[in-house]
């Protein structure tokens, strides 16, 4: 994974962040050296307002501290790129459009296949484990059954933890917060790397099959995004994959669109909900949206749906081993017709309130547990694996031990399916019960997550699960879900939340079954919806996902009602779980709305300094010196006489472009314009953003000492139309503009003439509360 030039104002720290501890570096802000004399550097422009941004530009990704970088979503308008645009003919434009749709197709195909493979692997591995345990139970070898069950879980857990701890720490967790931050403009080392994809797939399989209270659905979003990132790299020189057409995608803007498609495809593959996937990307993941992107994500999720449908048809012929009907949880699991009365609506409103309260509490405890686990995980891979082993043994004890508290229940009369269930799938687990009876708690705890959801959502038999069973199961899943999320395995939150919500939903449905017109299975679905709304704070996407999965449009009004209530109640206490995790990890996420206190400040109040700028034709030695003493990624270019009548802002030049220009050594002995020679020597693709692999570093330059006194023309690579704001613009307005345009640098210009042409540069970290409140501690952040 290439380490892109450390963010605008963001400090580049260390050579890697796999297991190295990275200390906080002092931030140089949007500062830059400004005016120079012929022999050296002159006084900084902002000397009178010299101020450093000392907020951290590092974050915790996979329990490792990593440098944070911003992404260049802005279109660079310099002479070189304009020449490339003008030279493109209709064939090349067709190539670009065709390849973008082709990549969307490949993302859908790949994500669909990976989603199916994940289900196939989990169902077969977990099925074999449960079948072995069940056979030993039938022989009354109870201690041997526990040893086989707990031992299998331990081996699978260690495998998942070892992959995360030693190969790709960034693969731990669900990955949705990281994808959300990436689409907001934040990048961190190894977040979407190929090795992260590998560990995400196999770590998720092992973790879910190990019986942890986690889901494979959440990590599928990260998996789809990693697949999109891999396909959209624009080729790789390292592996000799440099197809000419792929050069069009060597920029963050196109990669962002593809990764948005990948995130939508991940949801579609996890839940067989193509429209829900599109809405998830729109509501939760993406920070910027366009109508063209809507079409492309819809096409991608449609491809996923077709792939899954085709592969599941193959499985229905019995060619997938223990996979049975194809997993993929809730599809067509409830055949009841929703008919409801006033008492039902009151009960549903109660479900929404309960979901909001439980959801906010869940988020609170998850945050506390994550902070505790980060202290353990940062001590090294061995401690990560030890923590996973501890949680695995505790989960195995609960799953195997709690069913002994439940009493045996006689099998219902007139069932079409076998009771008690002999084997893996089914609602009626025998456990320790005599023939003709089943253990309802074992049916919930000693089963795969998908089968448990099917059992809870099933309709018809209101007395299948006792009230005590549903209560015990809810408490167990609620607590295990909290303590499991945060260990070093890929783990999703969707399934634990659905399981807990469905259990208390069915519990309430069972309590009021005598006065209710709704089936208990429908109450379970509404309970799951309420808990999802209370934890994740999504409404439209969750509503559509649940409707697509249950294949019951008549549930629409009830699901909408319960989601709205649960989200409203939960918002009174804290933020959504993914927003909390983004903040806890230290990822500098820009919210859609500015904070209230920003209205009391203007842009110049938070500009960091001193400012480093270059002349339009600059000395090679001055550029090298500035690149060495700073880690900035954007430098203002100021034209001075004789190239202009007075000092004026020419534009902004990127660090990566400067390195390529210096590498080409197109220098002149005199301070003259040489843009035509540079345009003839370089092509726009030379300045394209590198993919996974080593990008050009300052250490790679071989500039001799005598070349330091030569000059280089910066005009051809200078973005002559950077986004600028006047220094008196309110900080709140500047923050909204910065986010909506997807910027990395925002130039602040003076309001009055006869002053230097630029006041400073605002970047992502200048809008962070830590920086602003550090400068103005007297400000009340809530006003």
XYZ file of C-alpha atoms in Angstrom:
783
model
C 0.000 0.000 0.000
C 1.542 3.270 -0.979
C 1.957 5.922 1.690
C 0.616 8.951 0.029
C 2.211 12.237 0.813
C 1.259 13.027 4.380
C -1.885 15.067 4.508
C -2.128 18.740 3.708
C -1.333 19.804 7.201
C -1.111 16.311 8.425
C 2.177 15.013 9.676
C 3.604 11.878 8.151
C 4.740 9.667 10.961
C 7.122 6.748 10.811
C 7.665 4.267 8.006
C 4.671 2.081 8.753
C 2.058 1.518 11.382
C 1.571 -2.221 11.571
C 2.828 -2.652 15.102
C 4.945 0.456 15.584
C 3.946 3.028 18.137
C 3.663 6.412 16.505
C 4.139 9.469 18.613
C 2.143 12.605 18.085
C 3.930 14.971 15.778
C 3.662 18.719 15.933
C 1.593 19.954 13.079
C 2.931 22.705 10.856
C -0.540 23.769 9.840
C -1.248 25.313 6.492
C 1.975 27.110 6.975
C 4.661 27.543 4.412
C 7.752 29.567 3.812
C 6.799 32.582 1.919
C 8.809 35.150 0.181
C 12.379 34.483 -0.688
C 15.366 36.550 -1.580
C 17.773 35.424 -4.276
C 20.014 33.804 -1.721
C 17.543 32.212 0.656
C 14.223 32.317 2.510
C 12.590 35.571 3.552
C 10.266 36.365 6.421
C 7.039 34.354 6.630
C 3.855 36.026 5.442
C 2.032 35.241 8.660
C 4.788 35.971 11.110
C 2.535 38.290 13.087
C -0.029 35.492 13.387
C 2.388 32.597 13.720
C 0.392 29.702 15.073
C 0.847 25.960 14.916
C -1.902 23.375 14.735
C -0.880 20.895 17.384
C -3.902 18.611 17.125
C -3.201 14.970 16.392
C -3.139 13.772 12.815
C -2.999 10.144 13.769
C -5.823 7.713 14.367
C -6.426 4.197 15.583
C -7.150 1.807 12.746
C -7.280 -1.824 13.760
C -5.966 -0.963 17.228
C -2.806 0.459 15.649
C -1.882 4.106 15.516
C -1.613 5.282 11.914
C -1.000 8.606 10.158
C -4.097 10.233 8.741
C -4.159 11.512 5.195
C -6.727 13.391 3.162
C -7.812 12.486 -0.344
C -7.602 14.730 -3.408
C -11.190 14.761 -4.631
C -10.850 18.202 -6.226
C -10.404 18.433 -10.000
C -6.952 19.869 -10.682
C -7.072 22.505 -13.413
C -3.504 23.128 -14.493
C -1.986 23.532 -17.948
C -0.876 19.916 -18.134
C -4.283 18.462 -17.316
C -6.084 20.970 -19.524
C -3.858 19.900 -22.416
C -4.772 16.280 -21.685
C -8.506 17.073 -21.624
C -8.317 18.970 -24.914
C -6.432 16.139 -26.577
C -8.998 13.460 -25.688
C -11.065 12.316 -28.641
C -14.452 10.634 -28.721
C -12.885 7.174 -28.623
C -11.017 7.935 -25.407
C -14.138 9.413 -23.818
C -16.023 6.252 -24.787
C -13.221 4.163 -23.280
C -13.519 6.036 -19.986
C -17.308 5.673 -19.754
C -17.271 2.054 -20.904
C -14.539 1.092 -18.459
C -16.299 2.772 -15.545
C -19.445 0.713 -16.171
C -17.290 -2.378 -16.713
C -15.619 -1.866 -13.350
C -19.053 -1.446 -11.738
C -20.024 -4.777 -13.310
C -16.855 -6.461 -12.023
C -17.406 -5.048 -8.536
C -20.925 -6.481 -8.494
C -19.799 -9.878 -9.786
C -16.859 -10.129 -7.389
C -18.786 -8.970 -4.341
C -21.684 -11.325 -5.109
C -19.350 -14.291 -5.449
C -17.471 -13.376 -2.248
C -20.761 -12.937 -0.349
C -21.955 -16.343 -1.502
C -18.591 -17.915 -0.673
C -18.738 -16.433 2.839
C -22.183 -17.939 3.434
C -21.125 -21.264 1.974
C -18.013 -21.444 4.153
C -19.710 -20.333 7.374
C -22.682 -22.656 6.974
C -20.470 -25.669 6.245
C -17.816 -25.027 8.905
C -20.336 -24.123 11.604
C -22.650 -26.902 10.409
C -19.933 -29.522 10.797
C -19.105 -28.222 14.287
C -22.740 -28.241 15.403
C -23.382 -31.639 13.856
C -20.450 -33.115 15.757
C -21.692 -31.565 19.001
C -25.241 -32.791 18.396
C -24.120 -36.368 17.700
C -22.129 -36.464 20.931
C -25.133 -35.098 22.821
C -27.337 -37.839 21.403
C -24.849 -40.372 22.790
C -25.066 -38.565 26.170
C -21.365 -37.673 26.019
C -22.030 -34.206 27.421
C -18.471 -33.350 28.497
C -17.106 -34.587 25.198
C -19.701 -32.516 23.351
C -18.642 -29.382 25.236
C -14.955 -30.122 24.593
C -15.622 -30.574 20.879
C -17.778 -27.446 20.705
C -15.497 -25.164 22.713
C -12.355 -26.602 21.100
C -13.654 -26.021 17.579
C -14.650 -22.483 18.505
C -11.220 -21.834 20.027
C -9.314 -23.056 16.959
C -11.434 -20.958 14.607
C -11.145 -17.920 16.901
C -7.361 -18.181 17.083
C -7.173 -18.455 13.290
C -9.280 -15.304 12.852
C -7.332 -13.403 15.512
C -3.940 -14.416 14.134
C -4.892 -13.168 10.671
C -5.964 -9.817 12.105
C -3.122 -9.429 14.567
C -0.222 -10.337 12.285
C -1.340 -9.651 8.715
C -3.924 -6.854 8.608
C -4.911 -5.131 11.875
C -7.120 -2.759 9.859
C -9.451 -5.706 9.083
C -10.665 -5.886 12.699
C -14.187 -4.689 13.413
C -16.935 -4.153 10.872
C -15.025 -1.682 8.684
C -18.105 0.477 8.078
C -16.694 3.429 10.100
C -13.484 3.297 8.056
C -15.375 3.174 4.744
C -17.578 6.026 5.908
C -14.496 8.083 6.801
C -12.807 7.258 3.480
C -15.808 8.469 1.508
C -15.685 11.621 3.643
C -12.143 12.264 2.413
C -10.059 10.534 5.093
C -7.473 7.895 4.307
C -5.344 5.814 6.639
C -2.615 3.306 5.992
C -3.810 -0.148 4.894
C -7.499 0.719 5.268
C -8.441 -0.744 1.859
C -5.285 -2.698 1.051
C -5.372 -6.127 -0.673
C -4.165 -7.856 2.486
C -7.004 -6.197 4.411
C -9.421 -7.689 1.876
C -7.898 -11.159 2.295
C -8.086 -11.042 6.094
C -11.567 -9.534 6.014
C -12.922 -12.444 3.996
C -11.289 -15.337 5.819
C -11.233 -13.694 9.256
C -14.962 -13.057 8.988
C -15.602 -16.677 7.995
C -13.590 -18.041 10.920
C -14.996 -15.527 13.407
C -18.654 -16.160 12.579
C -18.157 -19.923 12.357
C -16.440 -19.784 15.777
C -19.788 -18.944 17.353
C -19.012 -15.335 18.285
C -21.991 -13.020 18.547
C -20.932 -11.146 15.417
C -22.161 -11.037 11.863
C -20.576 -11.354 8.461
C -22.960 -8.761 7.032
C -21.181 -5.661 8.396
C -17.725 -6.717 7.158
C -19.224 -7.291 3.683
C -19.435 -3.491 3.288
C -15.700 -3.237 3.958
C -15.071 -6.231 1.702
C -16.998 -4.679 -1.183
C -15.100 -1.424 -0.743
C -11.741 -3.250 -0.731
C -12.711 -5.082 -3.926
C -13.669 -1.783 -5.567
C -10.413 -0.184 -4.434
C -8.404 -3.081 -5.817
C -10.165 -3.009 -9.191
C -9.958 0.775 -9.405
C -6.241 1.119 -8.758
C -5.566 2.089 -12.363
C -3.112 -0.739 -12.864
C 0.020 -1.755 -10.992
C 3.594 -1.387 -12.154
C 4.685 -3.807 -9.448
C 2.621 -6.627 -10.975
C 2.934 -5.341 -14.563
C -0.777 -4.563 -14.800
C -0.580 -1.271 -16.622
C -3.286 -1.498 -19.239
C -3.478 1.843 -21.033
C -7.190 2.335 -20.402
C -6.745 2.079 -16.637
C -4.810 5.344 -16.518
C -8.132 7.213 -16.401
C -8.763 5.965 -12.870
C -5.514 7.093 -11.259
C -7.272 9.710 -9.150
C -9.164 9.776 -5.881
C -12.350 11.146 -7.420
C -13.061 8.109 -9.604
C -11.899 5.730 -6.888
C -14.377 7.346 -4.503
C -17.236 6.574 -6.894
C -16.112 2.972 -7.291
C -15.725 2.471 -3.532
C -19.241 3.857 -3.039
C -20.448 1.194 -5.484
C -18.471 -1.395 -3.521
C -20.061 -0.388 -0.211
C -23.550 -0.636 -1.740
C -22.653 -3.994 -3.270
C -21.517 -5.254 0.134
C -24.925 -4.561 1.676
C -26.674 -6.103 -1.314
C -24.540 -9.250 -1.019
C -25.037 -9.496 2.737
C -28.822 -9.123 2.805
C -29.939 -9.772 -0.779
C -31.268 -6.216 -0.743
C -30.105 -4.358 -3.880
C -32.227 -1.232 -3.352
C -31.360 -1.246 0.336
C -27.686 -1.305 -0.619
C -28.063 1.805 -2.751
C -29.927 3.613 0.025
C -27.354 2.516 2.613
C -24.590 4.064 0.535
C -26.646 7.234 0.145
C -27.840 7.560 3.757
C -24.929 6.247 5.796
C -21.730 5.789 3.801
C -21.274 8.499 1.166
C -20.679 12.166 1.964
C -21.170 13.299 -1.648
C -23.748 12.073 -4.103
C -24.510 12.591 -7.785
C -27.289 11.315 -10.016
C -24.747 9.455 -12.165
C -23.480 7.678 -9.064
C -27.043 6.633 -8.220
C -27.348 4.830 -11.549
C -23.973 3.183 -11.181
C -24.575 1.901 -7.647
C -28.015 0.637 -8.671
C -26.464 -1.258 -11.572
C -23.804 -2.738 -9.276
C -26.306 -3.959 -6.680
C -28.545 -5.377 -9.423
C -25.591 -7.446 -10.637
C -25.045 -8.684 -7.071
C -28.690 -9.730 -6.808
C -28.527 -11.677 -10.084
C -25.298 -13.420 -9.058
C -26.693 -14.462 -5.670
C -29.953 -15.658 -7.176
C -28.100 -17.799 -9.713
C -25.756 -19.327 -7.154
C -28.522 -20.060 -4.651
C -30.471 -21.916 -7.340
C -27.443 -24.191 -7.667
C -27.462 -24.803 -3.910
C -31.129 -25.764 -3.907
C -30.201 -28.848 -5.870
C -28.234 -30.030 -2.827
C -24.733 -29.417 -4.189
C -23.530 -27.140 -1.405
C -23.002 -29.618 1.407
C -24.507 -28.436 4.678
C -25.376 -25.130 3.083
C -28.974 -26.191 2.526
C -31.182 -23.453 1.146
C -28.366 -20.958 0.767
C -28.179 -19.092 4.054
C -28.732 -15.379 3.483
C -30.863 -15.030 6.579
C -34.319 -13.576 6.508
C -35.662 -13.944 2.986
C -39.314 -15.070 2.974
C -39.094 -16.235 6.593
C -42.531 -15.058 7.646
C -45.766 -15.919 5.868
C -48.150 -14.097 8.233
C -50.394 -11.349 6.870
C -50.005 -8.144 8.905
C -53.417 -7.148 10.225
C -53.228 -4.759 13.125
C -55.504 -2.845 15.467
C -55.090 0.032 17.931
C -53.542 -2.145 20.699
C -51.039 -3.389 18.136
C -50.049 0.175 17.210
C -49.567 1.010 20.877
C -47.397 -2.094 21.303
C -45.380 -1.123 18.213
C -44.832 2.369 19.608
C -43.660 0.739 22.839
C -41.263 -1.382 20.776
C -39.859 1.784 19.209
C -39.287 3.377 22.619
C -37.644 0.218 23.987
C -35.459 -0.034 20.885
C -34.335 3.583 21.261
C -33.436 3.136 24.947
C -31.717 -0.220 24.512
C -29.954 1.038 21.363
C -28.506 4.119 23.040
C -27.390 1.988 26.011
C -25.827 -0.499 23.600
C -23.844 2.294 21.934
C -22.728 3.635 25.310
C -21.397 0.269 26.476
C -19.788 -0.531 23.104
C -17.879 2.742 23.310
C -16.632 1.946 26.829
C -15.642 -1.598 25.875
C -13.802 -0.430 22.757
C -11.767 2.056 24.777
C -10.877 -0.666 27.280
C -9.935 -3.168 24.595
C -7.724 -0.636 22.807
C -5.538 -0.507 25.932
C -5.154 -4.296 25.778
C -4.747 -4.548 22.004
C -2.029 -1.912 21.782
C 0.248 -4.115 23.882
C 0.876 -6.405 20.933
C -0.459 -9.285 18.821
C -0.127 -11.784 21.653
C -2.500 -9.827 23.864
C -4.970 -9.455 20.991
C -5.092 -13.223 20.516
C -5.339 -13.823 24.268
C -8.333 -11.477 24.477
C -10.016 -13.279 21.582
C -9.428 -16.649 23.257
C -10.965 -15.376 26.502
C -14.105 -14.089 24.793
C -14.334 -17.298 22.743
C -14.280 -19.498 25.858
C -16.837 -17.281 27.594
C -19.120 -17.402 24.541
C -18.818 -21.192 24.328
C -19.675 -21.547 28.026
C -22.768 -19.390 27.618
C -23.943 -21.076 24.406
C -23.510 -24.568 25.827
C -24.305 -23.885 29.496
C -27.411 -21.683 29.367
C -29.639 -24.276 27.580
C -29.326 -26.449 30.689
C -31.468 -23.814 32.439
C -34.356 -24.362 30.035
C -36.894 -27.095 30.466
C -37.782 -29.594 27.771
C -40.927 -28.928 25.750
C -43.098 -31.540 23.998
C -43.021 -31.267 20.216
C -46.099 -29.586 18.692
C -48.581 -31.874 16.975
C -48.967 -31.793 13.217
C -45.563 -30.364 12.272
C -44.323 -30.789 8.725
C -40.685 -30.694 9.815
C -38.921 -33.185 12.039
C -39.103 -32.665 15.821
C -36.757 -32.840 17.559
C -34.351 -31.794 14.835
C -31.700 -34.379 14.090
C -28.742 -32.543 12.581
C -27.881 -28.898 12.119
C -30.765 -26.843 10.755
C -34.247 -26.574 12.205
C -36.233 -25.002 15.001
C -36.327 -27.895 17.437
C -32.973 -28.848 18.980
C -32.962 -32.027 21.040
C -29.994 -31.121 23.297
C -30.418 -33.236 26.481
C -34.182 -33.816 26.097
C -35.826 -37.246 25.712
C -37.364 -38.327 22.372
C -40.383 -36.289 21.336
C -39.241 -33.161 23.184
C -36.955 -30.227 22.368
C -34.937 -27.525 24.157
C -36.055 -24.137 22.863
C -33.053 -22.229 24.291
C -30.653 -24.649 22.594
C -32.483 -23.939 19.320
C -31.403 -20.314 19.724
C -27.932 -20.626 21.213
C -26.590 -23.772 19.520
C -27.329 -22.739 15.962
C -25.945 -20.551 13.210
C -26.971 -16.889 13.312
C -28.973 -17.194 10.098
C -30.959 -20.161 11.425
C -31.606 -18.390 14.721
C -33.053 -15.386 12.890
C -35.234 -17.696 10.823
C -36.435 -19.359 14.006
C -37.304 -16.077 15.722
C -39.017 -14.631 12.667
C -41.020 -17.758 11.899
C -44.796 -17.503 12.111
C -47.554 -19.816 13.264
C -46.407 -21.301 16.584
C -46.686 -18.697 19.350
C -45.654 -21.180 22.041
C -42.479 -22.372 20.355
C -40.286 -20.303 22.704
C -41.053 -19.732 26.388
C -40.959 -16.217 27.826
C -38.041 -17.157 30.092
C -36.152 -18.502 27.080
C -36.596 -15.282 25.116
C -35.537 -13.201 28.129
C -32.410 -15.276 28.802
C -31.495 -15.230 25.122
C -31.937 -11.450 24.912
C -29.730 -10.799 27.952
C -27.066 -13.216 26.698
C -26.944 -11.798 23.165
C -27.079 -8.197 24.381
C -24.131 -8.679 26.738
C -22.090 -10.955 24.475
C -22.581 -8.596 21.553
C -21.171 -5.712 23.590
C -18.079 -7.527 24.864
C -17.353 -9.222 21.527
C -17.230 -6.133 19.336
C -13.738 -4.666 19.556
C -11.688 -7.861 19.702
C -9.201 -8.513 16.903
C -11.516 -10.263 14.452
C -13.712 -8.959 11.616
C -17.053 -8.451 13.321
C -20.302 -6.885 12.248
C -22.949 -5.290 14.448
C -25.985 -6.000 12.278
C -26.531 -9.600 13.389
C -26.142 -9.116 17.174
C -28.529 -6.173 16.989
C -31.054 -8.107 14.881
C -30.889 -11.098 17.240
C -31.363 -9.017 20.391
C -34.131 -6.923 18.844
C -35.972 -9.954 17.489
C -35.859 -11.669 20.891
C -37.466 -8.819 22.839
C -39.861 -8.172 19.955
C -41.065 -11.769 20.050
C -41.180 -11.577 23.851
C -43.598 -8.634 23.728
C -45.577 -10.325 20.963
C -45.918 -13.458 23.100
C -47.095 -11.399 26.091
C -49.924 -9.697 24.185
C -50.764 -12.528 21.786
C -54.257 -12.838 23.277
C -55.217 -9.252 22.381
C -53.092 -8.778 19.272
C -53.897 -9.396 15.626
C -50.210 -9.529 14.688
C -48.188 -12.722 14.561
C -45.325 -13.082 17.067
C -42.917 -13.452 14.142
C -43.947 -10.030 12.875
C -43.308 -8.608 16.338
C -39.828 -10.124 16.133
C -39.210 -8.334 12.830
C -40.428 -5.044 14.288
C -38.281 -5.558 17.384
C -35.231 -6.074 15.178
C -36.113 -2.894 13.277
C -36.457 -0.914 16.509
C -33.068 -2.029 17.832
C -31.402 -1.359 14.466
C -32.861 2.141 14.443
C -31.768 2.726 18.030
C -28.156 1.700 17.457
C -27.386 2.717 13.867
C -29.808 5.656 13.491
C -30.620 4.801 9.883
C -34.228 4.949 8.723
C -34.862 4.775 4.977
C -32.159 2.220 4.143
C -33.011 -0.047 7.095
C -36.698 0.102 6.219
C -36.063 -0.974 2.632
C -33.534 -3.654 3.634
C -36.036 -5.244 6.033
C -38.818 -5.129 3.460
C -36.623 -6.691 0.777
C -35.520 -9.444 3.135
C -38.945 -10.328 4.456
C -40.581 -9.872 1.046
C -43.589 -8.278 2.737
C -44.565 -4.809 1.529
C -47.567 -4.731 3.876
C -45.100 -4.275 6.760
C -43.998 -0.883 5.388
C -46.109 1.429 7.634
C -45.237 -0.516 10.789
C -41.502 -0.631 10.047
C -41.486 3.083 9.225
C -43.250 3.903 12.489
C -40.974 1.826 14.688
C -37.793 3.137 13.015
C -38.836 6.764 13.379
C -39.679 6.355 17.066
C -36.564 4.381 17.966
C -34.228 6.818 16.187
C -35.915 9.833 17.762
C -35.690 8.373 21.265
C -32.071 7.250 20.865
C -30.947 10.611 19.446
C -31.877 12.177 22.774
C -29.017 10.282 24.449
C -26.053 9.843 22.078
C -24.938 9.438 18.470
C -25.183 6.419 16.212
C -22.761 3.584 16.828
C -20.745 4.169 13.655
C -20.437 7.900 14.369
C -19.182 7.082 17.857
C -16.584 4.650 16.521
C -15.354 7.145 13.906
C -14.842 9.711 16.657
C -13.245 7.216 19.033
C -10.740 6.113 16.405
C -9.666 9.714 15.917
C -10.657 9.871 12.256
C -11.179 13.575 11.333
C -14.692 13.179 9.972
C -16.458 16.313 8.728
C -20.121 16.428 9.674
C -22.770 17.649 7.245
C -23.634 20.572 9.531
C -21.225 22.984 11.159
C -21.007 23.170 14.937
C -22.914 26.091 16.525
C -19.795 27.770 17.941
C -18.316 28.069 14.431
C -20.782 30.855 13.698
C -18.899 33.097 16.146
C -15.580 32.730 14.272
C -14.322 33.640 10.808
C -11.928 31.814 8.507
C -8.821 33.819 9.476
C -9.347 32.968 13.166
C -8.228 29.354 12.745
C -5.662 29.668 9.945
C -2.366 28.134 11.011
C 0.957 29.696 10.150
C 3.523 30.676 9.108
C 2.684 30.246 5.435
C 5.081 28.671 2.927
C 4.599 29.724 -0.676
C 6.577 29.489 -3.912
C 7.156 31.924 -6.728
C 5.850 31.034 -10.191
C 9.444 30.352 -11.265
C 11.230 29.023 -8.218
C 14.718 27.969 -7.257
C 15.201 24.190 -7.064
C 17.017 24.490 -3.738
C 14.181 26.495 -2.195
C 11.628 23.853 -3.197
C 13.758 21.004 -1.860
C 14.344 22.855 1.400
C 10.613 23.497 1.858
C 9.756 19.871 1.099
C 12.299 18.672 3.638
C 11.289 20.883 6.540
C 7.533 20.412 6.073
C 5.069 17.661 5.327
C 2.545 19.886 3.595
C 0.784 18.668 0.508
C -0.365 22.005 -0.847
C 1.723 25.114 -1.454
C 0.442 28.461 -2.764
C 2.182 29.763 -5.877
C 2.515 33.567 -6.006
C 3.479 35.427 -9.157
C 5.719 38.420 -8.572
C 7.282 41.025 -10.872
C 8.474 40.683 -13.622
C 5.836 37.956 -14.238
C 3.021 40.134 -12.883
C 2.496 43.811 -12.099
C 2.044 43.065 -8.401
C 2.109 39.971 -6.200
C -0.906 37.844 -7.069
C -2.091 34.346 -6.241
C -1.363 32.119 -9.227
C -2.789 28.953 -7.659
C -1.898 25.895 -5.628
C 0.692 23.211 -6.342
C 0.652 19.730 -4.787
C 3.627 18.097 -3.145
C 3.299 14.962 -5.265
C 3.377 17.044 -8.456
C 6.479 18.902 -7.277
C 8.285 15.606 -6.712
C 7.485 14.419 -10.251
C 8.594 17.756 -11.708
C 11.893 17.691 -9.814
C 12.435 14.080 -10.820
C 12.190 15.125 -14.488
C 14.907 17.789 -13.992
C 13.554 20.255 -16.549
C 15.534 23.131 -15.024
C 16.762 26.443 -16.434
C 19.764 28.560 -15.518
C 17.803 31.791 -15.611
C 14.515 32.764 -13.973
C 12.384 32.499 -17.101
C 9.119 30.861 -18.131
C 9.715 27.371 -19.584
C 6.197 25.963 -19.489
C 6.146 24.907 -23.150
C 9.194 22.660 -22.649
C 7.628 21.089 -19.564
C 4.357 20.476 -21.410
C 6.253 18.692 -24.174
C 8.292 16.537 -21.755
C 5.550 15.442 -19.331
C 2.151 13.850 -19.758
C -0.790 14.168 -17.382
C -0.489 10.475 -16.519
C 2.980 11.161 -15.077
C 1.298 13.152 -12.303
C -1.495 10.645 -11.675
C -1.984 9.333 -8.168
C -0.224 6.005 -7.586
C -2.199 2.966 -6.551
C -1.123 0.258 -4.154
C 2.635 0.357 -4.328
C 5.424 2.765 -3.623
C 4.778 6.344 -4.654
C 7.510 8.877 -5.366
C 9.257 10.097 -2.204
C 11.610 12.968 -1.539
C 14.360 10.433 -0.888
C 13.952 9.102 -4.432
C 15.107 12.391 -5.977
C 18.677 12.640 -7.197
C 19.254 16.368 -7.390
C 22.928 17.323 -7.429
C 24.195 20.222 -5.349
C 24.987 22.361 -8.396
C 21.369 21.998 -9.548
C 20.099 23.689 -6.403
C 20.816 27.113 -7.919
C 18.786 26.360 -11.067
C 15.183 27.407 -11.618
C 12.034 25.491 -12.463
C 8.746 26.843 -13.826
C 5.803 25.804 -11.643
C 3.052 27.308 -13.799
C 2.287 24.141 -15.877
C 1.544 22.053 -12.749
C -0.172 24.769 -10.676
C -3.908 24.470 -10.145
C -4.900 27.938 -11.290
C -8.440 27.723 -9.949
C -8.220 26.618 -6.307
C -11.254 27.161 -4.139
C -10.843 30.385 -2.168
C -12.823 32.126 0.545
C -12.463 35.623 1.896
C -10.938 35.823 5.357
C -14.119 37.281 6.881
C -16.332 34.349 5.879
C -17.853 32.679 8.914
C -16.127 29.457 9.882
C -19.471 27.638 9.834
C -20.072 28.594 6.207
C -16.496 27.688 5.262
C -16.845 24.269 6.948
C -20.043 23.426 5.050
C -18.449 24.573 1.781
C -15.298 22.540 2.483
C -17.274 19.342 3.051
C -19.799 19.704 0.260
C -17.087 20.352 -2.330
C -14.897 17.533 -1.010
C -11.828 19.729 -0.618
C -8.380 19.061 0.724
C -7.162 22.666 0.655
C -9.146 25.881 0.909
C -7.243 29.117 0.281
C -8.084 32.094 2.491
C -7.564 35.431 0.730
C -7.492 38.939 2.239
C -10.505 41.212 2.173
C -8.523 44.422 1.698
C -5.916 45.253 -0.976
C -2.239 46.131 -0.422
C -1.726 42.919 1.535
C -0.078 39.607 0.587
C -2.402 37.784 -1.861
C -3.088 34.859 0.488
C -3.712 34.758 4.219
C -3.403 31.000 4.674
C -4.769 27.586 3.816
C -7.551 25.756 5.635
C -7.491 21.969 5.702
C -9.548 19.285 7.365
C -7.777 19.518 10.719
C -8.415 23.247 10.988
C -12.145 22.467 11.268
C -11.709 19.886 14.018
C -13.120 20.849 17.449
C -9.810 19.957 19.134
C -7.974 22.602 17.143
C -10.615 25.332 17.366
C -11.336 24.890 21.062
C -7.598 24.702 21.716
C -7.191 28.154 20.180
C -10.267 29.576 21.898
C -10.816 27.649 25.157
C -13.320 30.244 26.381
C -15.827 29.226 23.666
C -18.783 27.166 24.798
C -18.898 24.272 22.287
C -22.674 23.919 22.735
C -23.561 27.492 21.826
